Amino acid sequence: PGTDLEVTGIDLLKSQNSRLHHTDAYNIESLVVRRGQAFQLQLSFNRELKAADKLVLCFGIGKRPMKIRWTLISLNPRREQDLSEWQISIIKNSGKECLLSVISSPRATVGRYTLNVKTGTNIYEPKNNAVYLLFNPWCEADVVFLDDEAQRKEYVLNDTGYIYVGSAYNIYGRPWNFGQFEEFILDACMYLLDKSKLKLSNRTDPVFVSRAMSALVNANDDRGVLLGNWSGNYSNGTSPTDWIGSVSILQKYYKTKKPVCYGQCWVFSGVLTTVMRCLGIPSRCVTNFSSAHDTEENLRVDIYLNELGEKLNSISFDSIWNFHVWNDVWMKRMDLPAGFDGWQAIDSTPQELSQGIFQCGPCSLKAIRDGDVYLPFDSKFLYAEVNADKVYWVVKNVNGKDKYIRISTETQGIGINISTKAVGQNKREDITAQYKYPEGSREERKAMQKASSFIRPSGMVPRARFASTLPMGHMASEPRVLHEAVSKTGLQLEITNTEALYPGNPLELAITVKTSTPGSWTINLASSCQLQSYTGKVEASLGYVKDTIKLEGKSEMQVPLKIAADEYMKTLALVEDEVFILITAIAEVQGTDEKLTKETTMSFEYPPITVQMPETAKLNKDFSCAFIFKNKLNVPLDNCKLLVEGLGIFKKSVFDEGHVEPGRIIKSEIICTPTRLGEKKIIAKLISTQIKGISAEKAITITE
């Protein structure tokens, strides 16, 4: 009967397989492959494989792999196709070697499998027997298939990028290292999948997986990755503005299994992009400017001002964030009617409970755009974030009682310049049109009507855009769109800064009041300047101007508003967040009922960091990189730290620079050893007690 067949070795042909599966960048010993695509392995035996020999490859996942649950896949190259949709075939059998090809099902469970080989009664288990199986945007039968190589490179393989922040008319990109291929990141994602308690059968579906990850990237219900904190005090953790990428966050989480402190929306979004790209689901960070946080789901956010035009924090539960960052992920929606495939919004910033926990999405962008807000998941909340109205109220004290006077309604001020990084380029792409139809277009009105029929609680006054004196029940089915009353005076307000906004200099602002119709007009103007955090919370009121202006016919007048440096520098040092300058103006024309509000957010301007290094370098050969910063401000910067990171070049490092006087130049140098080929990016960020917003980046090409 000869000797029993025994496996003496197995080669997972890692370099060849991972190149073909676009997984060669993962920093891990094990084999990483994508589902629905062939990979090869080579078996060595103690003798030649004969036709009568029994040979079975077993791939198991989960604690107790079972055939009946499709969590144990046994593949026999001699048998007809397996019911599990996995396939195996012998490519070459010569001497004691046998080359096999395995194709996993494009609907297989995503995760970490263990492999062993049965020959007769013998079982061979290789030393490193883990095989990681990921989603496959390159495979047409996979629901995450993305039919564009440039997009796959950007949304799956790019490990660096930008997250857009600032305010609607003052947008800048914050460089961010996603680092989905770095050490322990894939294992951290596998740990999150296990922690999600998703049934293994649901781990085949990106709808379930992305929803579960939107819950797990925040720590709120499940001791997930990041603890959110918007208090302005981060003394027992890392301030949200100090992160420059996801790598150190996920590595720390995986090591300690405890939530990492602290995150705000762009940090949650950056980490969620890392997790999605790591698992093979195409993903992008999306920034919505003037983002409504509408707690009552009534498509309205109320803003209260005092008589000086200062915004009041206390009254409203709703808020408008300067910007809010979430994610889009790409997939087919087999759970929805036809037509809702493609980009889906998910959000891991803990804002509202969804089915009892802090998770949000996936919600089809088409559903948001068309007003189909009855579709899962969380479409009402996302719809309001980009479509709510802003209603301004002035709170006046009349005989010791607060009286609320509604001054104006803005229907177009929310959900603007929705932004993400462009494919293959280091610039911003505006994707507002993927979220909403052009303001005022017929399609937009139709979408708004449809959405309102699902969102508006009964008896609520219809939105200003459909102004009508009749109660809801008596409205005609096609609302007449009444144009806003044409103003008598043609009153307009403009807010500008007349000097650059450097911290430590006075803020020189101006409000321009214009009229454009014949007549003499007397205008009461109140304008205020405040510091606010990006969530819309006022941190300090700095000053105001009240004036009465007389204008004739078509004319204009500029009213200056100047804030001394001492008025705001103390606040800058007290708050650990980056703050914005909020200027609000209210104008009322005497003798008419014309009132107008205008608000603008501006950012401080900072001196740059210069990065000095060669354009190209050789693999595994050292080169040096220098970071230079000159404090051109006329205030000292305390507790300066320079944070630098270059994926595939050097680990994140921190240089303590201490106290940097005006005019002083600091220079830090790092010796870099590149370990990966291709274009790599180096990010530098300077933080101090007073300022948080300075960052720089530079690219270098690594060749062999």
XYZ file of C-alpha atoms in Angstrom:
704
model
C 0.000 0.000 0.000
C 2.950 2.442 0.038
C 3.362 5.302 2.460
C 0.576 7.639 3.554
C 0.616 11.003 1.813
C 1.905 13.723 4.112
C 2.356 17.447 3.558
C 5.917 18.507 4.359
C 5.512 22.190 3.604
C 3.301 24.899 2.176
C 4.305 28.091 0.401
C 1.613 30.771 0.301
C 3.549 32.526 -2.513
C 3.072 35.765 -0.661
C 4.923 38.173 -2.929
C 3.240 36.983 -6.120
C -0.275 36.765 -4.618
C -0.140 40.071 -2.783
C 1.039 41.909 -5.889
C -1.917 40.544 -7.882
C -4.355 41.293 -5.046
C -3.086 44.857 -4.420
C -2.174 43.891 -0.857
C 1.623 44.067 -1.086
C 1.745 47.258 1.020
C 0.349 45.583 4.181
C 3.054 45.388 6.816
C 2.227 41.873 8.026
C 3.808 38.402 7.823
C 0.603 36.620 6.815
C -0.958 36.329 3.384
C -3.563 39.023 2.624
C -5.879 38.389 -0.349
C -9.135 39.814 -1.683
C -12.292 37.777 -2.151
C -13.524 36.505 -5.514
C -10.014 36.447 -6.981
C -7.624 33.546 -7.542
C -4.522 33.039 -5.407
C -2.004 30.233 -5.644
C -0.228 28.075 -3.113
C 2.372 25.408 -3.439
C 2.250 22.183 -1.420
C 5.242 19.904 -0.877
C 4.600 16.216 -0.074
C 6.647 13.285 1.185
C 5.921 11.578 -2.149
C 4.163 12.231 -5.421
C 0.415 13.052 -5.292
C -1.588 10.253 -6.938
C -5.130 10.215 -8.324
C -6.414 8.068 -5.451
C -4.988 10.282 -2.672
C -7.326 12.269 -0.476
C -6.437 15.987 -0.347
C -8.572 18.671 1.301
C -7.756 22.327 2.036
C -9.694 23.731 4.994
C -10.249 27.461 5.543
C -11.911 28.182 8.881
C -13.097 31.448 10.423
C -14.554 32.263 13.835
C -14.322 30.438 17.154
C -15.971 27.190 15.992
C -15.793 26.890 12.217
C -18.686 24.795 10.856
C -19.524 23.694 7.329
C -23.232 24.192 7.860
C -22.636 27.908 8.600
C -20.155 28.382 5.707
C -17.490 29.266 8.307
C -15.527 26.134 7.448
C -14.705 25.784 3.776
C -13.263 22.361 2.772
C -11.936 22.307 -0.748
C -11.178 19.089 -2.549
C -9.535 19.598 -5.955
C -10.832 16.189 -7.078
C -14.491 16.970 -6.420
C -16.960 18.993 -8.474
C -17.486 22.631 -7.517
C -18.036 23.313 -3.853
C -21.435 24.619 -2.733
C -19.766 27.444 -0.876
C -18.917 29.136 -4.216
C -15.210 28.715 -3.455
C -13.196 26.951 -6.165
C -9.950 24.982 -6.130
C -7.956 23.430 -8.933
C -4.590 21.774 -9.471
C -2.488 23.827 -11.841
C 0.659 21.732 -11.845
C 1.549 18.443 -10.199
C 5.146 17.352 -10.666
C 7.368 15.244 -8.452
C 6.634 15.988 -4.811
C 5.286 19.504 -5.526
C 1.762 20.544 -6.330
C 0.639 24.056 -7.356
C -2.972 24.856 -6.456
C -5.238 27.752 -7.321
C -7.980 28.857 -4.906
C -10.756 31.345 -5.680
C -12.817 32.455 -2.691
C -16.455 33.376 -3.130
C -17.059 37.080 -3.947
C -19.645 36.808 -1.145
C -17.314 35.218 1.406
C -17.104 36.422 5.000
C -14.356 39.005 5.396
C -11.808 38.342 8.134
C -8.926 36.222 9.333
C -9.048 32.563 8.285
C -6.839 29.721 9.448
C -5.642 27.204 6.894
C -4.838 23.515 7.283
C -4.438 20.639 4.858
C -5.841 17.132 5.313
C -4.327 14.179 3.529
C -6.096 10.970 4.509
C -5.888 10.895 8.296
C -3.043 13.425 8.544
C -3.620 17.112 9.210
C -0.897 19.620 8.373
C -1.032 23.040 9.968
C 1.557 25.551 8.698
C 3.413 27.694 11.230
C 1.904 30.970 10.036
C -1.473 29.659 8.966
C -3.477 32.897 8.964
C -4.946 34.114 5.679
C -6.680 37.492 5.729
C -9.569 37.845 3.282
C -10.699 41.375 2.339
C -13.402 43.056 0.262
C -12.437 43.313 -3.424
C -13.238 46.500 -5.372
C -11.352 44.940 -8.350
C -13.824 42.032 -8.634
C -17.004 42.608 -10.631
C -18.997 40.105 -8.576
C -18.127 41.838 -5.280
C -20.706 44.405 -4.104
C -17.899 46.916 -3.462
C -16.700 46.708 -7.107
C -15.483 50.110 -8.332
C -15.021 50.275 -12.093
C -12.223 52.851 -12.270
C -8.552 52.202 -11.544
C -7.757 55.835 -10.619
C -10.590 55.817 -8.074
C -9.510 52.463 -6.632
C -5.999 53.879 -6.196
C -7.379 56.910 -4.366
C -10.197 55.428 -2.293
C -8.641 52.047 -1.380
C -4.859 52.243 -1.756
C -3.944 55.858 -0.966
C -2.637 55.959 2.611
C -2.363 59.762 2.801
C -4.767 62.570 1.969
C -6.458 65.708 3.234
C -9.376 66.458 5.451
C -10.975 69.797 4.588
C -11.652 72.190 7.462
C -12.131 75.916 8.031
C -15.337 77.655 7.078
C -17.452 77.752 3.940
C -15.582 80.592 2.257
C -12.222 79.940 3.848
C -11.476 76.255 3.256
C -8.132 74.604 3.793
C -6.937 71.020 3.626
C -5.434 69.445 6.714
C -2.962 66.736 5.641
C -3.858 63.364 7.198
C -2.044 60.020 7.221
C -4.561 57.199 6.931
C -1.835 54.559 7.153
C -4.073 51.545 6.511
C -1.017 49.392 5.656
C 1.077 50.162 8.746
C 2.014 47.620 11.387
C -0.919 46.256 13.507
C -3.571 48.290 11.628
C -5.038 45.268 9.825
C -5.067 43.321 13.104
C -6.752 46.270 14.830
C -9.473 46.177 12.135
C -9.892 42.404 12.611
C -10.201 43.002 16.362
C -12.940 45.585 15.655
C -14.778 43.123 13.386
C -14.745 40.534 16.186
C -15.772 43.151 18.728
C -18.681 44.263 16.531
C -20.487 41.001 17.378
C -21.718 40.915 13.768
C -22.819 37.427 12.797
C -20.193 35.925 10.481
C -22.868 35.736 7.787
C -23.329 39.537 8.070
C -19.596 40.086 7.749
C -20.028 39.353 4.034
C -21.996 42.573 3.534
C -20.396 46.059 3.499
C -23.732 47.590 4.588
C -23.519 45.773 7.948
C -19.752 46.150 8.221
C -19.663 49.904 7.548
C -22.573 50.530 9.945
C -20.857 48.499 12.669
C -17.575 50.373 12.148
C -19.331 53.753 12.323
C -20.353 52.652 15.825
C -16.984 51.204 16.849
C -14.753 54.108 15.833
C -16.384 56.111 18.656
C -16.163 54.814 22.211
C -19.670 55.715 23.305
C -21.511 52.403 23.596
C -18.950 49.727 23.022
C -15.562 50.946 24.282
C -14.597 51.605 20.672
C -11.538 53.408 19.340
C -11.885 57.109 20.187
C -13.481 59.105 22.942
C -15.015 62.359 21.710
C -14.347 65.547 23.655
C -15.420 69.077 22.741
C -14.865 70.672 26.159
C -11.722 72.629 25.296
C -9.836 70.801 28.060
C -7.812 67.762 27.018
C -5.260 67.629 29.831
C -5.498 63.864 30.428
C -5.268 62.835 26.777
C -4.210 64.091 23.367
C -5.949 67.219 22.121
C -7.943 66.440 18.934
C -5.944 69.086 17.035
C -2.653 67.279 17.813
C -3.260 64.195 15.673
C -1.788 64.083 12.169
C -3.041 60.637 11.230
C -4.840 57.478 12.293
C -1.836 55.203 12.800
C -0.837 56.036 16.375
C -4.531 56.068 17.389
C -5.322 52.573 16.063
C -1.990 51.124 17.231
C -2.550 52.446 20.736
C -6.120 51.136 20.748
C -5.053 47.695 19.584
C -2.316 47.527 22.195
C -4.386 48.727 25.185
C -7.897 47.654 23.999
C -9.064 50.861 25.692
C -10.567 53.982 24.050
C -7.985 56.577 22.994
C -8.448 60.189 24.158
C -9.599 62.405 22.324
C -11.397 62.818 19.016
C -13.458 65.422 17.210
C -15.228 64.960 13.873
C -12.215 65.033 11.513
C -10.345 62.543 13.731
C -13.332 60.156 13.773
C -13.621 60.487 10.006
C -9.892 59.986 9.385
C -9.860 56.812 11.484
C -13.032 55.496 9.823
C -11.454 56.032 6.370
C -8.416 54.055 7.541
C -10.584 51.169 8.772
C -12.712 51.073 5.608
C -9.749 51.241 3.197
C -7.901 48.648 5.255
C -10.832 46.206 4.912
C -11.085 46.963 1.189
C -14.216 49.141 1.128
C -13.632 52.278 -1.014
C -13.934 55.295 1.265
C -13.411 59.062 1.377
C -13.567 61.802 4.010
C -16.356 64.282 3.286
C -16.595 67.767 4.785
C -19.908 69.615 4.934
C -19.547 73.357 5.592
C -22.193 75.127 7.684
C -23.454 71.746 8.794
C -26.792 71.729 10.594
C -27.159 69.674 13.701
C -30.932 69.574 13.805
C -32.057 67.756 16.937
C -35.808 68.070 16.380
C -35.719 66.800 12.784
C -37.787 69.783 11.703
C -35.375 71.092 9.056
C -34.893 74.281 10.994
C -32.040 75.614 13.066
C -32.729 78.679 15.178
C -29.973 81.181 15.925
C -30.464 83.715 18.690
C -28.673 87.078 18.783
C -28.714 89.823 21.381
C -29.217 93.451 20.399
C -25.487 93.883 19.753
C -25.559 91.117 17.189
C -23.759 88.694 19.514
C -24.712 85.061 19.119
C -26.113 83.506 22.304
C -24.974 79.976 23.153
C -27.466 79.034 25.723
C -30.930 78.831 24.244
C -30.841 76.534 21.267
C -30.225 72.785 21.286
C -29.720 72.910 17.544
C -26.390 74.112 16.284
C -24.579 74.889 13.069
C -21.044 73.597 12.889
C -18.552 75.557 10.754
C -17.735 72.216 9.237
C -18.545 68.607 9.964
C -16.622 65.656 8.552
C -18.110 62.253 7.806
C -17.401 59.513 5.236
C -18.714 58.136 1.988
C -18.263 54.436 1.250
C -18.863 52.774 -2.121
C -21.103 49.705 -2.468
C -24.165 48.186 -4.100
C -27.264 48.345 -1.885
C -28.870 44.934 -2.312
C -31.157 45.777 0.655
C -32.792 48.765 -1.113
C -34.923 49.186 -4.239
C -32.914 49.576 -7.469
C -31.057 52.825 -8.079
C -29.450 53.510 -4.683
C -26.021 51.963 -5.339
C -22.770 53.928 -5.270
C -21.653 56.335 -2.564
C -23.233 55.939 0.874
C -22.727 58.326 3.797
C -21.592 56.945 7.175
C -20.598 58.977 10.225
C -18.709 57.874 13.329
C -18.861 61.183 15.227
C -21.245 60.488 18.130
C -24.148 62.912 17.623
C -27.500 61.140 17.627
C -28.553 57.667 18.698
C -29.596 55.396 15.845
C -31.396 52.183 16.851
C -30.172 52.879 20.381
C -26.459 53.364 19.723
C -24.167 56.023 18.294
C -23.879 54.884 14.689
C -24.915 56.539 11.457
C -25.471 55.242 7.912
C -24.893 53.856 5.396
C -27.306 56.200 3.638
C -27.390 56.464 -0.141
C -26.360 59.887 -1.474
C -29.086 59.514 -4.079
C -31.655 59.120 -1.284
C -30.382 62.336 0.338
C -30.424 64.188 -2.986
C -33.908 63.017 -3.970
C -35.449 63.471 -0.518
C -36.128 59.720 -0.077
C -35.630 60.066 3.652
C -37.725 56.999 4.545
C -34.866 54.723 3.391
C -32.378 53.231 5.882
C -30.166 54.227 7.511
C -30.400 57.660 9.230
C -31.409 59.491 6.067
C -33.506 62.105 7.931
C -30.572 63.213 10.054
C -28.178 63.379 7.095
C -30.762 65.179 4.963
C -31.155 67.880 7.620
C -27.372 68.309 7.956
C -27.173 69.551 4.375
C -30.639 71.080 3.873
C -31.949 72.773 7.014
C -32.983 76.446 7.120
C -31.320 79.019 9.354
C -33.763 81.224 11.251
C -32.343 84.305 12.993
C -34.013 85.764 16.086
C -33.114 88.880 18.057
C -33.758 88.676 21.774
C -34.818 92.097 23.069
C -35.484 92.973 26.664
C -38.907 94.635 26.850
C -40.026 95.680 30.359
C -37.781 93.097 31.983
C -39.030 90.259 29.769
C -37.218 88.617 26.859
C -39.021 89.179 23.575
C -38.064 87.125 20.519
C -38.238 88.879 17.165
C -37.686 86.853 14.034
C -35.418 88.818 11.701
C -34.739 86.572 8.757
C -34.684 83.089 7.305
C -31.850 81.823 5.169
C -32.733 78.883 2.969
C -29.379 78.534 1.247
C -26.842 78.954 4.015
C -26.534 75.337 5.123
C -24.763 72.434 3.461
C -22.408 74.313 1.178
C -19.154 73.497 -0.595
C -19.300 69.817 0.406
C -15.686 68.751 -0.140
C -13.388 65.771 -0.487
C -9.888 65.191 -1.849
C -9.843 64.930 -5.650
C -8.914 61.587 -7.234
C -5.197 61.394 -7.982
C -4.572 65.066 -7.242
C -3.671 67.057 -4.165
C -6.644 69.345 -4.457
C -10.205 69.773 -3.286
C -13.168 68.420 -5.212
C -16.589 69.945 -4.608
C -19.195 67.180 -4.412
C -22.196 69.290 -3.317
C -24.064 68.237 -6.478
C -23.860 64.583 -5.364
C -25.743 65.521 -2.181
C -28.259 68.099 -3.445
C -29.786 69.564 -6.600
C -28.966 73.222 -7.421
C -30.721 75.596 -4.977
C -34.066 76.723 -6.338
C -34.170 74.195 -9.208
C -37.360 72.250 -9.918
C -35.740 68.956 -8.846
C -34.611 70.514 -5.583
C -38.141 71.731 -4.784
C -39.517 68.288 -5.558
C -36.926 66.620 -3.302
C -37.631 69.147 -0.543
C -41.364 68.496 -0.775
C -40.876 64.743 -0.625
C -38.474 64.991 2.325
C -40.743 67.411 4.198
C -43.665 65.014 3.919
C -41.619 62.478 5.936
C -39.753 64.830 8.250
C -42.115 67.567 9.298
C -43.979 66.811 12.522
C -47.709 67.485 12.202
C -48.817 71.065 12.667
C -45.402 72.565 12.081
C -45.281 75.755 10.084
C -44.052 75.079 6.552
C -40.603 76.316 5.634
C -40.132 79.857 4.442
C -39.487 78.692 0.918
C -43.136 77.630 0.587
C -44.393 80.719 2.407
C -48.153 80.539 2.761
C -50.616 81.846 5.297
C -52.727 78.698 5.236
C -52.106 75.983 7.814
C -50.495 72.778 6.524
C -53.745 70.902 5.989
C -55.140 73.454 3.538
C -52.087 73.816 1.335
C -52.478 73.125 -2.339
C -50.743 69.934 -3.405
C -48.306 71.924 -5.596
C -47.013 74.652 -3.284
C -46.821 78.052 -4.944
C -43.340 79.366 -4.493
C -43.650 82.947 -3.341
C -40.576 85.008 -4.002
C -39.266 86.911 -1.009
C -40.702 90.424 -0.966
C -38.559 92.703 -3.096
C -36.814 95.007 -0.705
C -37.546 98.730 -0.746
C -33.967 99.789 -0.199
C -31.950 97.002 -1.809
C -30.071 96.742 1.506
C -26.890 94.633 1.458
C -24.179 93.896 4.023
C -20.601 92.825 3.410
C -18.053 91.816 6.052
C -14.329 91.973 5.281
C -10.975 92.150 7.032
C -8.849 95.134 6.048
C -5.590 93.653 7.406
C -4.239 90.078 7.535
C -5.530 88.221 10.606
C -2.290 87.334 12.399
C -2.553 86.206 16.033
C -1.046 88.979 18.167
C -2.111 91.769 15.800
C -5.295 93.796 16.191
C -8.211 92.397 14.182
C -9.112 95.061 11.653
C -12.585 94.336 10.323
C -15.133 96.351 8.374
C -18.856 96.111 7.680
C -19.990 97.667 4.406
C -23.631 98.751 4.262
C -25.119 99.316 0.797
C -28.449 100.576 -0.518
C -29.479 100.624 -4.169
C -32.869 102.322 -4.519
C -33.771 106.051 -4.636
C -34.627 107.685 -1.313
C -32.998 108.655 1.995
C -32.462 105.743 4.319
C -31.512 105.691 7.981
C -30.054 102.370 9.055
C -29.373 101.079 12.551
C -26.370 98.777 12.451
C -25.122 96.496 15.199
C -22.144 94.268 14.564
C -20.192 92.020 16.880
C -17.014 89.984 16.818
C -16.748 86.705 18.750
C -14.432 83.713 18.930
C -16.131 80.390 18.341
C -15.080 76.767 18.107
C -15.912 74.838 14.943
C -19.066 73.378 16.505
C -20.541 76.868 16.656
C -20.001 77.315 20.402
C -19.084 80.889 21.327
C -15.859 80.946 23.391
C -15.632 84.723 23.941
C -17.222 87.987 22.876
C -14.499 90.412 21.815
C -16.260 93.639 20.920
C -19.023 95.274 18.953
C -19.925 98.438 17.092
C -23.338 100.170 17.078
C -23.972 102.920 14.593
C -26.719 104.773 12.788
C -25.964 105.403 9.138
C -27.670 107.674 6.617
C -27.490 106.636 2.951
C -28.950 108.264 -0.174
C -30.065 106.205 -3.174
C -27.376 103.930 -4.567
C -24.519 104.308 -2.090
C -22.436 102.501 0.477
C -20.558 103.145 3.713
C -17.846 101.237 5.538
C -18.040 100.927 9.312
C -14.786 99.764 10.950
C -14.695 97.224 13.783
C -11.299 96.950 15.461
C -10.355 94.468 18.204
C -7.109 94.929 20.139
C -4.812 91.904 20.463
C -5.129 91.721 24.293
C -8.894 91.301 23.891
C -8.517 87.864 22.326
C -5.005 86.476 22.990
C -5.983 85.341 26.505
C -8.878 83.296 25.107
C -6.643 81.779 22.414
C -4.309 80.503 25.122
C -7.162 79.184 27.308
C -8.930 77.113 24.682
C -7.102 74.039 23.418
C -9.074 74.048 20.154
C -8.458 76.004 17.004
C -10.912 78.893 17.098
C -12.599 80.936 14.395
C -13.473 84.625 14.263
C -17.242 85.035 13.949
C -18.556 88.417 12.791
C -22.310 88.995 12.846
C -24.113 92.118 11.652
C -27.770 93.171 11.976
C -29.156 96.116 10.030
C -32.631 97.608 10.416
C -33.957 100.334 8.132
C -35.921 102.948 10.097
C -39.475 103.536 8.959
C -39.661 100.180 7.135
C -39.833 96.627 8.408
C -36.640 95.739 6.610
C -34.135 93.772 8.668
C -31.070 91.938 7.486
C -28.493 89.697 9.142
C -25.164 88.609 7.805
C -22.533 86.465 9.436
C -19.095 85.381 8.384
C -16.452 83.145 9.904
C -12.776 83.858 9.351
C -9.640 81.966 10.328
C -6.381 83.297 11.710
C -3.402 83.320 9.345
C -0.070 81.794 10.363
C 3.557 81.775 9.256
C 4.512 78.583 7.366
C 6.667 75.561 8.190
C 9.288 74.836 5.513
C 10.283 71.236 4.814
C 13.738 70.732 3.308
C 14.671 67.381 1.774
C 15.669 65.796 -1.559
C 13.028 65.155 -4.249
C 13.978 61.481 -4.519
C 15.747 58.919 -2.360
C 16.783 55.277 -2.625
C 15.100 52.397 -0.825
C 16.804 51.591 2.546
C 19.318 54.460 2.079
C 19.304 57.235 4.682
C 18.556 60.835 3.846
C 17.973 63.826 6.082
C 14.872 65.970 6.332
C 14.773 69.397 8.025
C 11.789 71.351 9.329
C 12.191 75.115 9.657
C 9.783 77.537 11.290
C 10.215 81.261 11.874
C 7.906 82.938 14.356
C 6.905 86.000 12.326
C 4.153 86.893 14.787
C 4.733 89.599 17.336
C 3.791 87.329 20.242
C 5.840 84.535 21.788
C 4.560 80.979 21.323
C 4.587 78.802 24.436
C 5.004 75.019 24.674
C 5.789 74.638 20.996
C 5.832 71.096 19.719
C 6.638 69.969 16.222
C 4.918 66.710 15.226
C 6.240 64.907 12.160
C 5.371 61.631 10.449
C 6.282 59.986 7.152
C 4.633 56.647 6.384
C 7.149 54.104 5.123
C 9.967 56.535 5.982
C 9.979 57.172 9.733
C 7.687 56.752 12.714
C 5.780 59.645 14.225
C 8.171 61.890 16.195
C 7.672 64.875 18.459
C 10.207 67.684 18.936
C 9.749 69.852 22.015
C 10.721 73.399 21.101
C 9.555 75.148 24.277
C 9.121 78.910 24.211
C 9.612 80.552 20.803
C 10.082 84.332 20.909
C 8.998 86.558 18.000
C 11.588 86.420 15.220
C 13.166 83.182 16.465
C 13.812 80.402 13.957
C 13.576 76.759 14.980
C 15.055 73.951 12.946
C 14.613 70.235 13.608
C 16.215 67.458 11.645
C 15.370 63.808 11.264
C 17.272 61.006 9.545
C 14.940 58.966 7.358
C 15.230 55.420 6.059
C 12.632 54.673 3.405
C 11.255 51.102 3.536
C 8.668 51.323 0.735
C 8.780 52.374 -2.924
C 6.726 55.044 -4.636
C 5.636 58.559 -3.751
C 5.625 59.128 0.010
C 4.489 62.129 1.986
C 5.971 63.768 5.030
C 3.658 65.749 7.297
C 4.694 68.344 9.861
C 2.462 70.140 12.356
C 3.307 72.864 14.861
C 1.204 73.322 17.964
C 1.595 75.727 20.857
C -0.555 77.110 23.646
C -1.669 79.989 21.426
C -1.999 78.450 17.963
C -2.970 75.054 16.623
C -3.420 75.401 12.905
C 0.002 75.270 11.263
C 0.798 72.255 9.134
C 2.898 71.464 6.091
C 3.673 68.491 3.914
C 6.110 67.490 1.249
C 6.324 64.552 -1.122
C 9.364 62.451 -1.969
C 9.713 59.631 -4.499
C 11.488 56.489 -3.317
C 13.209 54.464 -6.043
C 15.155 51.200 -6.066
